[in-house]
Amino acid sequence: MKGEKAYSGIDGFRIAAALLVAAIHISPLAAWNGTGDFILTRVVARVAVPFFFMTSGFFLAKGTERRMEKLAAFTKATLRLYLISMIFYLPLNLYMGYFNTKLFLPEFLKDILFDGTLYHLWYFPAAIAGAWVSVLLIRRIGCKKAFIAAVCLYAVGLLGDSYYGLSAKAPILKTFYDNVFAVTDYTRNGIFYAPVFFVMGAWTAENEGRRSKRGGLSYFLGFLLMLILMTSEGLILREFGLQRHDSMYILLIPCMYLLFRWLLFFRGRRREMLRDMSMVIYIVHPMMIVVVRMAAKLLSIQTYLTENPMVLYLAVLLLSGLAGILYCRIIREWKKHHPVHLPPEGCRSWVEIDQGCLKYNARILQKNMPQGCRLMAVVKAGAYGHGDAATARCLNQAGVRAFAAATIDEGITLRKEGVQGEILILGYTPPFRAKELRRWRLMQTVCDYEHALALEKMGTNLQVHLAVDSGMHRLGISVDDVNRAAKVFQMKHLKITGIFTHLCATDSSRQQDVEFTERQIGTFFGFLEELSGQGIVLPKIHVQSSYGFLNYPDIDCDYVRAGIILYGADSRTDTCVRRKLDLRPALALKSTIASVKKVYAGESVGYDRAYTAPSDRDIAVVAIGYADGYPRSLSCGKGSVLIKGRRAPIVGRICMDQMMIDVTGIPGISAGDTVTLIGKDGEEEIPASEAAEQAGSISNELLSRLGGRLTYLS
Ligand SMILES: *Cc1c(COP(=O)(O)O)cnc(C)c1O
C-alpha cells in the first residue's frame, strides 16, 4: 500500500505558475506602473517556467530505477503535447501569415527545435532537451558535477539574456552570440536554461530526506529574501540597459531552490486536476488573448476589455480556466471508460484499486436505500482483497460511517489505521478479549445465548449487536428463543445497539428459495414484534447483505450490510437480480510477462506434463501463481487472461509462483508486458465473477483469497 502522501504544495503552485506565465504575456499592470509591471512580469513571474522544469526533474529522478524508461515516457508525453499545441495554433499561425516567410523551412526548423511555432511553445522542446541533458549529465558525472556543468551552461545563457549588454562589448563574445542567435532566438532554451533546473529538481529528489532538518518557514523566508534581491538584480540590469531579454538572472537559481524546498513541505491528497488545469492554462492562454481581443472588437467594447490590461488578463484567465475545467471533465469521463494504470515500478504482480469506483458504488447503494437506512460497509477479509484499511478510509471520505469486520483483530487494525465510525465484529470473539473490544470501540456480535452470558460475566461494558438465527443455522439466538433473547436485553454490561439476522439464499430465484427467504424475513420480524410485546425497545435492525438488498429491497431496517456489491462485483455470472444497479468493479489483478518461448508440436508444458502442444505454439510465462491467490483450478485452459487487449488461455498447471499462457497469434509480446487476470484491457474484460466461476467458486472467495505477496496500488 502506498502510504506516501502526494506533493500538494507542488500541485498548488502549478496553478500560480500558469497564472504568472499568462501575466508575462499580458502585462496586467502596464497601464498603471511600468516598474511595477516590470517587477511582476519580468522578474517575479520568471520563477514560473523554472518551477515547471524543476518539478519535471524532481519526478523524473524520484525512485532510482528505470530512469531511462521514465525519460523516454516523459519525452513521448511532452512531444505529444507539443504536437497537439502546434496543431491547435495552426489557425492562428495561418491568420498571422506565419507560413508566408520566404526562408520558411529553416525558420520553421529553428522554431520546431528551439523557439516554438508560437511564442510560448518554446517550452516543450526546451523541456525535452533539458531533461535529456540533465539525465545524461547525472548518469555520466553524478549529481554534483552535473549541477556545476549545468550552471556553466546557464552562465553562457545569462550572457546572452539579461547580461547580454556585457557580452555585446566583447567582440569574441559578440560573434559567439551572433552565431547562437542565428539558430535560436534566445539563450533561454533547452541547452543553456533548462538543464540547471532539471538537475536541481533531481538533486532535491535525491536529498528529500533532509527536508525536515530546517522548518518550512525558513525556506520560505529565504525564498522571499532571494526574490527581493533578484528584483534588485533585475532593476539594476534594466537601469543599465543590459538586458537583451529578461528570463535569466543569477539569483534565479537560489530563488528556485528555496521555493521548491518550501513547497515540498506541503503534503496531502494528490490533485491531478491542478496539474491538468495548469497545463491547459499554459497552452491555451495566448489563444484566449486573441479570442478576447476579437470579441471586444466585434462587440465594440475595446475600451472596457482590451485597453485595460488588467481586465484583459482576468478575462483571459477566466476563459483559460473554463477551458481547463472542460478538459478535466472530458478526461475524467474518458478515464472512466478507459482506465489506464502504468505498471508499477519493479512490481511482479499487483492489485489496482480504483477508489473512485468504491466511492461511487457506496453512493449508488446509499441512494437506493429506503429513507433512514444506512450502508454498513462489510470490509472483512481485507475488504474482499481490496485492502481493508485503505477501503474503509476511502469510504469514510465518501461519508460511510458504519463498517463490519469478521474478527476483532480486523477491527483493531481498522481503528489503528484511523477508521472513523461504528465497527461491528460479525464473528465470534472469545470473551476474555472484552477489554480490547471496549478499548478499540468495537461492537461485538452476540453469537448465541451462551456467548452473551460469557461476555456479561467479564464485567466490561460493551456495545453489542444480537445475532438472530432465522433459518441459516450459523450464528444467532434462535427465533424460537424469544425469552432468552429478552434476558440478554436485561444484562447489565451488554448494551444492545443492534439486532440482525442473516439470509442464506437471497441470490437464488428458485421458487422454493424465494419462499424460504420470505419465511426467514417473516419469522425475524415476528420475533422482533414479540420482543417489543415484552416491552423491549428495539435497537437498530439489519437484515440484508448484498443479494438480499438487490432481491428483497423493501425491507424496513436501519442498515444494509453490503459486501460484494460494494466492490462492484457479482458473486457469480448467472445470478439474476430483481434490481439492477450500475455498479463499477473497483479491483483489477495484473501481472507481468517473465519470459516468452517457442514450444514445438508434441512438447509438453509445466508440471505433470498436463499440456502437450498440438502444433508449434508461442508460450509466455506470467509472474503469478496460486500462492498469490490465483486459483490452481484455473489450470489447463479453464481460465484465461488478457494481454494487449486479447484473450490468452492458461496452458498446463498453474504453479505456485508462475503460470504459462498461450500467446500464439498475438504479436509483439515480450518480457515486462502487462497481463490482466481480472479487469479490463482494451475492449476485453474478465470480471471477477467469470474467473471465479471457471475456478468453480464465487468471486467472494476468489477476491478475498488474493495473496499477501501482491502489491496494492490505489
Ligand atoms: C460477509 C457477510 C456479509 C456481506 O455479504 P455480501 O454477500 O458480500 O454482501 C453480510 N453479513 C454477514 C453476517 C456476513 O458474514
XYZ file of C-alpha atoms and ligand atoms in Angstrom:
729
model
C 0.000 0.000 0.000
C 1.351 3.428 -0.805
C 1.428 5.467 2.390
C 3.353 8.352 0.829
C 1.334 11.478 0.623
C 1.297 13.472 -2.580
C 3.067 16.798 -3.065
C 0.161 19.151 -2.728
C 2.427 22.208 -2.435
C 3.881 21.500 -5.838
C 0.477 20.774 -7.303
C -0.935 24.019 -5.921
C 1.928 26.137 -7.176
C 1.404 24.795 -10.699
C -1.676 26.992 -10.936
C 0.154 30.033 -9.582
C 2.917 29.410 -12.113
C 0.461 29.175 -15.010
C -1.145 32.468 -13.922
C 2.282 34.097 -13.799
C 3.090 32.915 -17.315
C -0.170 34.410 -18.558
C 0.763 37.650 -16.773
C 4.051 37.769 -18.681
C 2.134 37.772 -21.938
C -0.422 40.399 -20.953
C 1.416 42.744 -18.562
C -1.661 43.430 -16.443
C -0.091 46.313 -14.517
C 1.337 48.110 -17.542
C -1.387 50.744 -17.617
C -0.626 51.926 -14.089
C 3.005 51.459 -13.303
C 5.802 50.447 -15.643
C 8.215 49.491 -12.873
C 5.554 47.514 -11.027
C 4.791 45.648 -14.202
C 8.468 45.012 -14.805
C 8.834 43.569 -11.317
C 5.778 41.368 -11.675
C 6.188 40.095 -15.206
C 9.906 40.365 -15.933
C 11.257 39.290 -12.537
C 8.790 37.571 -10.198
C 6.952 35.703 -12.944
C 10.291 34.326 -14.126
C 10.051 31.671 -11.432
C 7.167 30.004 -13.258
C 8.892 28.121 -16.051
C 11.903 27.055 -13.941
C 9.377 25.731 -11.434
C 7.848 23.509 -14.105
C 11.304 22.315 -15.144
C 12.301 21.570 -11.551
C 9.085 19.679 -10.982
C 9.720 17.515 -14.035
C 13.327 16.953 -12.964
C 12.140 16.064 -9.483
C 9.655 13.441 -10.602
C 11.981 12.044 -13.260
C 14.539 11.363 -10.554
C 12.207 10.038 -7.869
C 12.732 6.344 -7.353
C 16.144 5.333 -8.572
C 15.213 2.686 -11.076
C 14.151 2.836 -14.692
C 15.392 6.393 -15.226
C 15.808 5.961 -18.946
C 12.360 4.462 -19.287
C 10.885 7.354 -17.374
C 12.823 9.773 -19.528
C 11.504 8.094 -22.666
C 7.947 8.276 -21.347
C 8.422 11.951 -20.421
C 9.786 12.694 -23.881
C 6.886 10.949 -25.523
C 4.279 12.718 -23.415
C 5.902 16.133 -23.936
C 6.257 15.583 -27.670
C 2.616 14.656 -27.882
C 1.570 17.803 -26.057
C 3.882 19.831 -28.277
C 2.331 18.367 -31.394
C -1.217 18.909 -30.148
C -0.376 22.515 -29.233
C 1.175 23.171 -32.635
C -1.915 21.864 -34.368
C -4.126 23.863 -32.015
C -2.299 27.044 -33.021
C -2.163 26.327 -36.752
C -5.221 28.511 -37.490
C -3.621 31.372 -35.599
C -0.327 30.826 -37.452
C -2.188 30.949 -40.748
C -4.064 34.060 -39.739
C -0.863 35.820 -38.754
C 0.830 34.864 -42.023
C 3.361 32.576 -40.387
C 3.718 30.449 -43.495
C 4.348 33.363 -45.845
C 8.004 33.835 -44.894
C 10.487 33.486 -47.731
C 13.003 31.416 -45.833
C 10.258 29.293 -44.463
C 11.915 25.908 -43.995
C 14.993 26.946 -41.982
C 12.845 29.261 -39.862
C 10.363 26.502 -39.276
C 13.086 24.046 -38.250
C 14.520 26.614 -35.879
C 11.109 27.109 -34.355
C 10.394 23.406 -34.025
C 13.725 22.745 -32.354
C 14.040 25.830 -30.166
C 11.634 28.700 -30.346
C 8.225 27.109 -30.819
C 5.774 27.914 -33.596
C 4.061 30.342 -31.272
C 5.798 32.430 -28.654
C 5.114 30.246 -25.617
C 5.584 26.857 -27.236
C 9.374 27.016 -26.861
C 8.674 25.415 -23.501
C 8.157 21.932 -24.946
C 11.395 21.496 -26.917
C 13.219 23.140 -24.013
C 11.711 20.677 -21.540
C 12.725 17.706 -23.670
C 16.256 18.965 -24.283
C 16.643 19.983 -20.625
C 15.502 16.589 -19.428
C 17.903 14.735 -21.703
C 20.879 16.966 -20.988
C 20.325 16.720 -17.247
C 19.669 12.978 -17.094
C 22.664 12.181 -19.282
C 24.888 14.525 -17.301
C 23.800 12.994 -13.992
C 24.370 9.468 -15.295
C 27.807 10.368 -16.580
C 29.257 12.501 -13.821
C 26.846 12.388 -10.880
C 24.547 14.985 -9.478
C 27.084 17.441 -8.060
C 29.258 17.706 -11.128
C 26.169 17.737 -13.314
C 24.996 20.756 -11.347
C 28.284 22.553 -11.916
C 28.137 21.753 -15.632
C 24.547 22.943 -15.846
C 25.453 26.169 -14.019
C 28.181 26.744 -16.615
C 25.613 26.317 -19.396
C 23.350 28.705 -17.526
C 26.164 31.239 -17.285
C 26.557 31.091 -21.072
C 22.818 31.647 -21.267
C 22.912 34.606 -18.875
C 25.403 36.438 -21.056
C 23.027 36.109 -23.967
C 19.979 37.119 -21.967
C 19.794 39.529 -19.055
C 23.531 40.204 -19.168
C 23.870 40.466 -22.932
C 24.859 44.081 -22.587
C 28.191 42.895 -21.189
C 28.932 40.387 -23.940
C 27.966 42.859 -26.620
C 31.018 44.849 -25.580
C 33.459 41.962 -26.086
C 33.911 41.185 -29.805
C 34.638 37.455 -29.364
C 31.557 37.008 -27.225
C 29.519 39.056 -29.622
C 30.483 36.829 -32.556
C 29.709 33.772 -30.480
C 26.252 35.012 -29.560
C 25.549 36.211 -33.095
C 26.055 32.616 -34.163
C 23.913 31.291 -31.350
C 21.119 33.678 -32.217
C 21.203 32.532 -35.833
C 19.991 29.156 -34.609
C 17.773 30.121 -31.690
C 16.110 33.417 -30.869
C 17.117 33.332 -27.213
C 19.551 31.561 -24.939
C 16.527 30.817 -22.795
C 16.173 27.317 -24.224
C 16.737 23.636 -23.589
C 20.523 23.870 -23.719
C 21.515 26.895 -21.667
C 18.496 27.481 -19.490
C 16.511 24.341 -18.677
C 19.217 21.843 -17.596
C 20.166 23.573 -14.352
C 16.569 23.456 -13.130
C 16.148 19.827 -14.117
C 19.356 18.956 -12.269
C 18.211 20.894 -9.209
C 14.899 19.041 -9.303
C 16.734 15.718 -9.455
C 19.080 16.766 -6.688
C 16.162 17.754 -4.489
C 14.519 14.380 -5.111
C 17.673 12.581 -4.039
C 18.083 14.655 -0.910
C 14.480 14.873 0.043
C 15.176 13.200 3.377
C 16.882 16.360 4.551
C 13.637 18.202 4.130
C 12.760 18.131 7.785
C 16.063 19.458 9.107
C 15.059 23.042 8.727
C 11.494 24.267 9.043
C 9.395 25.126 6.038
C 9.197 28.726 7.181
C 12.939 29.261 6.937
C 12.877 28.109 3.328
C 10.004 30.453 2.634
C 11.746 33.417 4.233
C 14.907 32.533 2.332
C 12.907 32.466 -0.870
C 11.353 35.852 -0.159
C 14.757 37.369 0.561
C 16.144 35.932 -2.673
C 13.150 37.206 -4.579
C 13.745 40.713 -3.261
C 17.425 40.505 -4.152
C 16.540 39.144 -7.594
C 14.197 42.088 -8.058
C 17.096 44.404 -7.306
C 19.228 42.488 -9.776
C 16.545 42.903 -12.424
C 16.045 46.605 -11.715
C 19.790 47.288 -11.874
C 20.134 45.426 -15.168
C 17.201 47.387 -16.523
C 18.643 50.646 -15.288
C 21.866 49.997 -17.184
C 20.025 48.709 -20.221
C 21.932 45.436 -20.232
C 19.034 43.134 -20.947
C 18.523 41.678 -24.374
C 15.868 39.501 -22.841
C 14.738 39.091 -19.236
C 14.303 35.413 -18.428
C 17.584 34.649 -16.729
C 19.020 36.039 -13.518
C 21.888 34.868 -11.356
C 19.688 34.817 -8.287
C 17.001 32.812 -10.017
C 18.946 29.657 -9.115
C 18.957 30.043 -5.291
C 15.486 31.518 -5.524
C 14.124 28.395 -7.228
C 15.912 26.063 -4.888
C 14.404 27.685 -1.799
C 10.953 27.967 -3.335
C 10.917 24.320 -4.294
C 12.172 23.164 -0.919
C 9.457 25.198 0.746
C 6.759 23.719 -1.477
C 7.909 20.212 -0.583
C 6.679 20.783 2.958
C 3.079 20.724 1.847
C 1.857 17.165 1.575
C -1.655 15.882 1.145
C -4.018 14.461 -1.384
C -2.944 14.027 -4.935
C -4.638 16.564 -7.153
C -4.129 15.654 -10.740
C -6.743 18.193 -11.678
C -4.423 21.065 -10.708
C -1.757 19.625 -12.954
C -4.110 19.350 -15.896
C -5.583 22.790 -15.251
C -2.183 24.470 -15.157
C -1.169 22.716 -18.358
C -4.311 23.803 -20.172
C -3.982 27.391 -18.936
C -0.378 27.412 -20.092
C -1.194 26.104 -23.541
C -4.414 27.956 -24.342
C -3.982 31.405 -22.798
C -2.435 33.010 -25.916
C -5.411 31.767 -27.908
C -7.723 33.266 -25.317
C -5.948 36.606 -25.629
C -6.806 36.558 -29.327
C -10.352 35.432 -28.617
C -10.983 38.198 -26.070
C -9.490 40.817 -28.400
C -11.640 39.661 -31.294
C -14.764 39.522 -29.175
C -14.088 43.018 -27.886
C -13.650 44.265 -31.432
C -16.810 42.595 -32.665
C -18.834 43.978 -29.798
C -17.017 47.340 -29.912
C -16.160 47.234 -26.251
C -12.383 47.565 -26.578
C -12.337 50.442 -24.118
C -13.607 48.212 -21.367
C -11.942 44.982 -22.273
C -8.668 45.090 -24.065
C -7.450 48.603 -23.455
C -7.414 47.882 -19.769
C -4.781 45.144 -19.459
C -5.969 44.027 -16.034
C -9.460 43.372 -17.365
C -7.981 41.592 -20.360
C -5.860 39.489 -18.012
C -8.839 38.499 -15.874
C -10.966 37.700 -18.918
C -8.191 35.528 -20.354
C -7.782 33.729 -17.031
C -11.497 33.126 -16.849
C -11.670 31.641 -20.327
C -8.497 29.603 -19.878
C -9.759 28.349 -16.529
C -13.041 27.320 -18.125
C -11.122 25.528 -20.863
C -9.150 23.755 -18.127
C -12.298 22.671 -16.314
C -13.805 21.444 -19.557
C -10.654 19.495 -20.328
C -10.632 17.895 -16.848
C -14.260 16.909 -17.262
C -13.605 15.278 -20.608
C -10.531 13.486 -19.317
C -12.430 12.223 -16.286
C -15.185 10.822 -18.461
C -12.661 9.280 -20.779
C -10.718 7.709 -17.922
C -13.873 6.238 -16.511
C -14.229 4.232 -19.670
C -10.545 3.634 -20.327
C -8.809 3.189 -17.002
C -5.079 3.006 -17.546
C -2.511 2.362 -14.892
C 1.181 2.377 -15.568
C 2.759 -0.860 -14.470
C 4.249 -0.057 -11.102
C 7.978 0.086 -10.862
C 9.585 -3.267 -10.223
C 6.252 -4.922 -9.477
C 5.746 -8.553 -10.303
C 2.019 -8.898 -9.732
C -0.308 -6.347 -8.336
C -3.831 -5.313 -7.460
C -5.120 -1.972 -8.704
C -7.913 -0.419 -6.704
C -9.957 2.376 -8.193
C -11.094 4.262 -5.120
C -13.335 6.421 -7.261
C -15.348 3.295 -8.057
C -15.594 2.364 -4.374
C -16.942 5.796 -3.510
C -19.244 5.767 -6.480
C -20.651 2.346 -5.520
C -21.163 3.460 -1.936
C -23.108 6.471 -3.169
C -25.267 4.413 -5.542
C -26.087 1.909 -2.796
C -26.892 4.623 -0.296
C -29.075 6.412 -2.838
C -31.115 3.280 -3.480
C -31.807 2.542 0.164
C -35.099 3.410 1.800
C -35.244 6.599 3.874
C -33.363 6.276 7.139
C -31.458 3.187 6.093
C -27.664 3.384 6.004
C -24.883 1.485 4.370
C -22.802 -0.753 6.621
C -19.731 -1.463 4.521
C -18.523 -5.017 5.008
C -14.730 -4.791 4.897
C -13.903 -8.203 6.340
C -11.152 -10.387 4.919
C -9.073 -7.459 3.729
C -12.168 -5.860 2.215
C -12.537 -8.832 -0.122
C -8.982 -8.416 -1.316
C -9.291 -4.635 -1.762
C -7.244 -3.758 1.336
C -9.371 -3.184 4.433
C -7.898 -0.029 5.941
C -7.478 1.763 2.615
C -11.002 0.805 1.583
C -12.567 1.861 4.875
C -10.692 5.158 4.917
C -11.753 5.876 1.361
C -15.362 5.076 2.259
C -15.053 7.342 5.286
C -14.315 10.127 2.828
C -17.485 9.209 0.946
C -19.466 9.633 4.149
C -19.786 5.971 5.170
C -19.923 5.740 8.962
C -20.618 2.047 9.642
C -18.373 -0.923 8.936
C -18.389 -4.630 9.542
C -15.324 -6.802 10.070
C -15.175 -10.529 10.682
C -12.748 -10.641 13.599
C -11.663 -8.487 16.490
C -8.165 -8.226 15.038
C -9.531 -6.897 11.773
C -11.480 -4.367 13.806
C -8.419 -3.283 15.770
C -6.441 -2.862 12.550
C -9.138 -0.587 11.154
C -9.067 1.546 14.288
C -5.297 1.727 14.333
C -5.435 2.915 10.730
C -7.734 5.714 11.764
C -11.082 4.458 10.509
C -13.964 6.517 11.892
C -17.494 5.425 12.733
C -19.018 2.215 14.007
C -17.286 -1.096 13.513
C -19.251 -4.281 14.070
C -17.417 -7.576 14.523
C -19.534 -10.165 12.745
C -17.805 -13.284 14.051
C -17.058 -14.894 17.405
C -14.707 -13.139 19.798
C -13.503 -15.050 22.847
C -14.992 -13.328 25.917
C -11.600 -12.746 27.532
C -10.915 -10.130 24.857
C -13.822 -7.988 26.055
C -11.490 -5.250 27.316
C -9.944 -4.907 23.858
C -13.390 -4.603 22.312
C -14.063 -1.727 24.615
C -10.695 -0.092 24.244
C -10.967 -0.013 20.449
C -14.659 0.937 20.452
C -15.732 -2.186 18.567
C -19.266 -3.532 18.605
C -19.406 -7.263 19.083
C -21.919 -9.668 17.627
C -23.530 -11.818 20.301
C -23.323 -15.242 18.660
C -25.816 -17.059 20.918
C -27.165 -17.077 24.457
C -24.043 -18.750 25.892
C -21.817 -16.137 24.257
C -23.964 -13.419 25.808
C -23.619 -14.981 29.272
C -19.852 -15.344 28.919
C -19.402 -11.754 27.707
C -21.610 -10.442 30.507
C -19.513 -12.334 33.051
C -16.396 -10.415 32.002
C -17.898 -7.349 33.625
C -16.811 -4.964 30.869
C -19.447 -2.645 29.455
C -19.815 -3.477 25.797
C -21.883 -2.400 22.846
C -23.207 -5.441 21.042
C -25.479 -6.460 18.193
C -27.597 -9.519 18.823
C -27.495 -12.100 16.024
C -30.737 -13.941 15.408
C -30.905 -17.282 13.609
C -33.875 -17.225 11.288
C -33.012 -20.395 9.384
C -29.419 -20.275 8.232
C -28.324 -22.150 11.329
C -24.987 -20.437 11.560
C -24.686 -17.794 14.295
C -27.525 -16.318 16.332
C -30.014 -16.909 19.046
C -32.910 -18.928 17.628
C -36.114 -17.163 16.599
C -37.845 -19.642 18.907
C -35.913 -18.337 21.930
C -37.656 -15.028 22.497
C -37.424 -15.373 26.249
C -33.701 -15.960 26.302
C -33.243 -13.083 23.877
C -35.219 -10.894 26.231
C -32.891 -11.951 29.047
C -29.902 -10.740 27.014
C -31.593 -7.342 26.866
C -31.614 -7.312 30.685
C -27.874 -7.955 31.016
C -26.103 -5.213 32.890
C -22.900 -4.960 30.904
C -24.227 -5.572 27.412
C -25.744 -2.598 25.714
C -27.590 -3.958 22.702
C -27.436 -1.317 19.992
C -28.397 -3.588 17.113
C -30.224 -6.776 16.260
C -29.850 -8.645 12.987
C -30.331 -11.815 11.058
C -28.582 -13.208 8.006
C -30.353 -14.536 4.934
C -28.799 -17.520 3.196
C -30.490 -17.973 -0.165
C -31.030 -14.455 -1.473
C -29.139 -14.890 -4.741
C -31.411 -17.683 -5.931
C -34.556 -17.119 -7.956
C -35.823 -20.675 -7.479
C -39.345 -20.689 -6.157
C -38.540 -22.698 -3.002
C -35.540 -20.453 -2.169
C -37.616 -17.327 -2.546
C -40.267 -18.798 -0.274
C -37.581 -19.812 2.224
C -36.130 -16.311 2.261
C -39.521 -14.706 2.707
C -40.124 -17.072 5.628
C -36.755 -16.029 7.132
C -37.705 -12.365 6.867
C -41.192 -13.031 8.208
C -40.060 -15.021 11.243
C -37.362 -12.463 12.059
C -39.823 -9.587 12.090
C -42.311 -11.746 14.025
C -39.565 -12.346 16.575
C -38.931 -8.603 16.825
C -42.614 -7.972 17.408
C -42.666 -10.470 20.241
C -39.691 -8.720 21.800
C -41.436 -5.358 21.603
C -44.513 -7.076 23.020
C -42.398 -7.774 26.096
C -41.742 -4.071 26.455
C -38.290 -4.110 24.908
C -37.309 -1.036 22.937
C -35.882 -2.355 19.713
C -32.364 -1.284 18.753
C -31.126 -0.784 15.165
C -32.231 -3.542 12.795
C -30.403 -5.077 9.847
C -31.179 -7.996 7.613
C -29.818 -7.809 4.071
C -26.373 -8.376 2.697
C -25.613 -7.743 -0.990
C -28.092 -10.029 -2.701
C -30.703 -9.523 -0.014
C -30.560 -5.863 -0.906
C -30.790 -6.467 -4.648
C -33.584 -9.041 -4.470
C -35.550 -8.000 -1.374
C -35.108 -4.242 -1.490
C -38.072 -3.134 0.524
C -37.238 -4.464 3.970
C -37.658 -1.752 6.563
C -34.420 -1.571 8.540
C -31.571 0.653 9.678
C -28.583 -0.843 7.880
C -27.751 -2.857 4.807
C -24.580 -4.926 5.249
C -23.163 -4.747 1.753
C -20.010 -6.645 0.837
C -19.502 -7.958 -2.649
C -21.672 -5.410 -4.478
C -19.882 -2.564 -2.763
C -16.810 -3.727 -4.666
C -18.786 -3.678 -7.891
C -18.506 -7.421 -8.431
C -21.174 -10.051 -8.978
C -20.854 -13.205 -6.908
C -21.416 -15.347 -9.991
C -22.116 -14.686 -13.629
C -25.549 -16.247 -13.756
C -27.442 -14.643 -10.855
C -30.468 -12.734 -11.965
C -31.431 -9.932 -9.618
C -34.642 -8.073 -9.239
C -32.939 -4.725 -9.072
C -30.058 -3.901 -11.365
C -27.744 -1.195 -10.104
C -24.993 0.361 -12.181
C -22.024 -0.597 -10.012
C -18.396 -0.497 -11.034
C -15.706 -3.090 -10.320
C -13.021 -1.453 -8.211
C -10.356 -4.109 -8.477
C -8.041 -5.276 -11.226
C -5.484 -8.051 -10.844
C -2.432 -7.749 -13.056
C 0.911 -9.370 -13.556
C 3.879 -9.229 -15.902
C 5.311 -11.481 -18.562
C 8.545 -13.027 -17.335
C 9.605 -14.822 -20.497
C 8.382 -15.798 -23.942
C 9.362 -19.000 -25.740
C 8.513 -21.247 -28.635
C 7.154 -24.712 -27.843
C 7.100 -27.132 -30.752
C 4.382 -29.611 -31.636
C 4.480 -32.594 -29.305
C 6.410 -30.870 -26.496
C 4.760 -30.544 -23.111
C 4.484 -27.541 -20.791
C 4.629 -27.450 -16.986
C 4.100 -29.876 -14.105
C 2.622 -33.288 -14.759
C 3.150 -32.556 -18.460
C -0.522 -31.695 -18.354
C -0.373 -29.791 -21.644
C 1.102 -31.005 -24.900
C 1.389 -28.555 -27.780
C -0.770 -29.750 -30.687
C 1.223 -27.527 -33.043
C 4.064 -25.031 -32.699
C 2.951 -22.511 -30.073
C 4.187 -19.244 -28.557
C 4.121 -19.674 -24.799
C 4.547 -16.823 -22.308
C 5.383 -17.247 -18.623
C 3.396 -14.981 -16.288
C 4.804 -13.992 -12.892
C 1.843 -15.036 -10.768
C 0.803 -18.358 -9.249
C -1.552 -19.959 -6.792
C 0.453 -18.668 -3.834
C -0.711 -15.215 -4.920
C -4.297 -16.377 -4.575
C -4.886 -17.097 -8.235
C -6.767 -20.433 -8.116
C -4.909 -23.506 -9.320
C -8.232 -24.839 -10.530
C -7.972 -22.430 -13.472
C -5.183 -24.631 -14.899
C -5.252 -26.243 -18.308
C -7.409 -23.845 -20.273
C -10.146 -23.440 -17.678
C -9.076 -19.856 -17.196
C -7.704 -17.200 -19.489
C -6.030 -13.806 -19.187
C -5.864 -10.605 -21.237
C -2.763 -9.352 -22.937
C -2.605 -6.489 -25.422
C -6.384 -6.420 -25.368
C -6.692 -10.065 -26.413
C -7.509 -13.267 -24.616
C -4.865 -15.900 -23.989
C -5.701 -19.253 -22.414
C -3.784 -20.681 -19.474
C -1.880 -23.791 -20.527
C -0.687 -26.560 -18.247
C -0.875 -26.476 -14.475
C -0.681 -23.210 -12.628
C 2.467 -23.310 -10.460
C 2.954 -21.803 -7.028
C 4.547 -18.595 -8.348
C 4.155 -18.715 -12.115
C 1.951 -19.917 -14.880
C 2.048 -20.282 -18.633
C -0.277 -18.849 -21.250
C -0.626 -19.457 -24.971
C 0.017 -16.221 -26.878
C 0.210 -17.699 -30.355
C -1.112 -15.176 -32.846
C -0.757 -12.168 -30.549
C 2.181 -10.249 -31.992
C 4.860 -8.280 -30.191
C 4.807 -9.833 -26.737
C 7.929 -9.587 -24.642
C 9.092 -9.790 -21.040
C 7.747 -6.959 -18.916
C 4.406 -6.724 -20.717
C 1.337 -6.394 -18.528
C -1.136 -9.237 -18.181
C -4.656 -8.658 -16.846
C -6.124 -11.552 -14.876
C -9.141 -9.694 -13.529
C -10.260 -6.425 -15.076
C -10.275 -4.654 -18.409
C -7.745 -4.487 -21.177
C -8.946 -2.567 -24.217
C -12.313 -3.872 -25.275
C -11.903 -7.142 -23.413
C -12.836 -7.703 -19.798
C -12.585 -10.551 -17.333
C -14.903 -9.835 -14.419
C -14.037 -11.443 -11.089
C -17.213 -13.494 -11.334
C -16.083 -15.065 -14.598
C -12.683 -16.180 -13.300
C -14.355 -17.364 -10.088
C -16.905 -19.387 -11.949
C -14.267 -21.031 -14.137
C -12.497 -21.934 -10.903
C -15.703 -23.485 -9.568
C -16.211 -20.804 -6.942
C -17.709 -17.349 -6.413
C -15.951 -14.012 -6.679
C -16.261 -13.511 -2.914
C -13.824 -16.379 -2.397
C -11.527 -15.516 -5.284
C -11.168 -11.871 -4.232
C -10.810 -12.454 -0.505
C -8.053 -15.002 -1.091
C -5.812 -12.728 -3.173
C -2.475 -13.175 -1.526
C -0.271 -11.031 0.640
C 2.536 -11.171 -1.905
C 0.712 -8.826 -4.250
C 1.425 -5.123 -4.336
C -1.556 -2.860 -3.766
C -1.971 0.278 -5.818
C -4.707 2.800 -5.486
C -19.991 -11.465 4.851
C -21.227 -11.004 5.422
C -21.985 -10.020 4.807
C -21.635 -9.437 3.474
O -22.041 -10.346 2.477
P -22.084 -9.962 0.931
O -22.868 -11.018 0.310
O -20.684 -9.922 0.458
O -22.736 -8.641 0.840
C -23.106 -9.561 5.450
N -23.480 -10.072 6.633
C -22.799 -11.063 7.257
C -23.276 -11.558 8.558
C -21.662 -11.559 6.665
O -20.989 -12.536 7.268
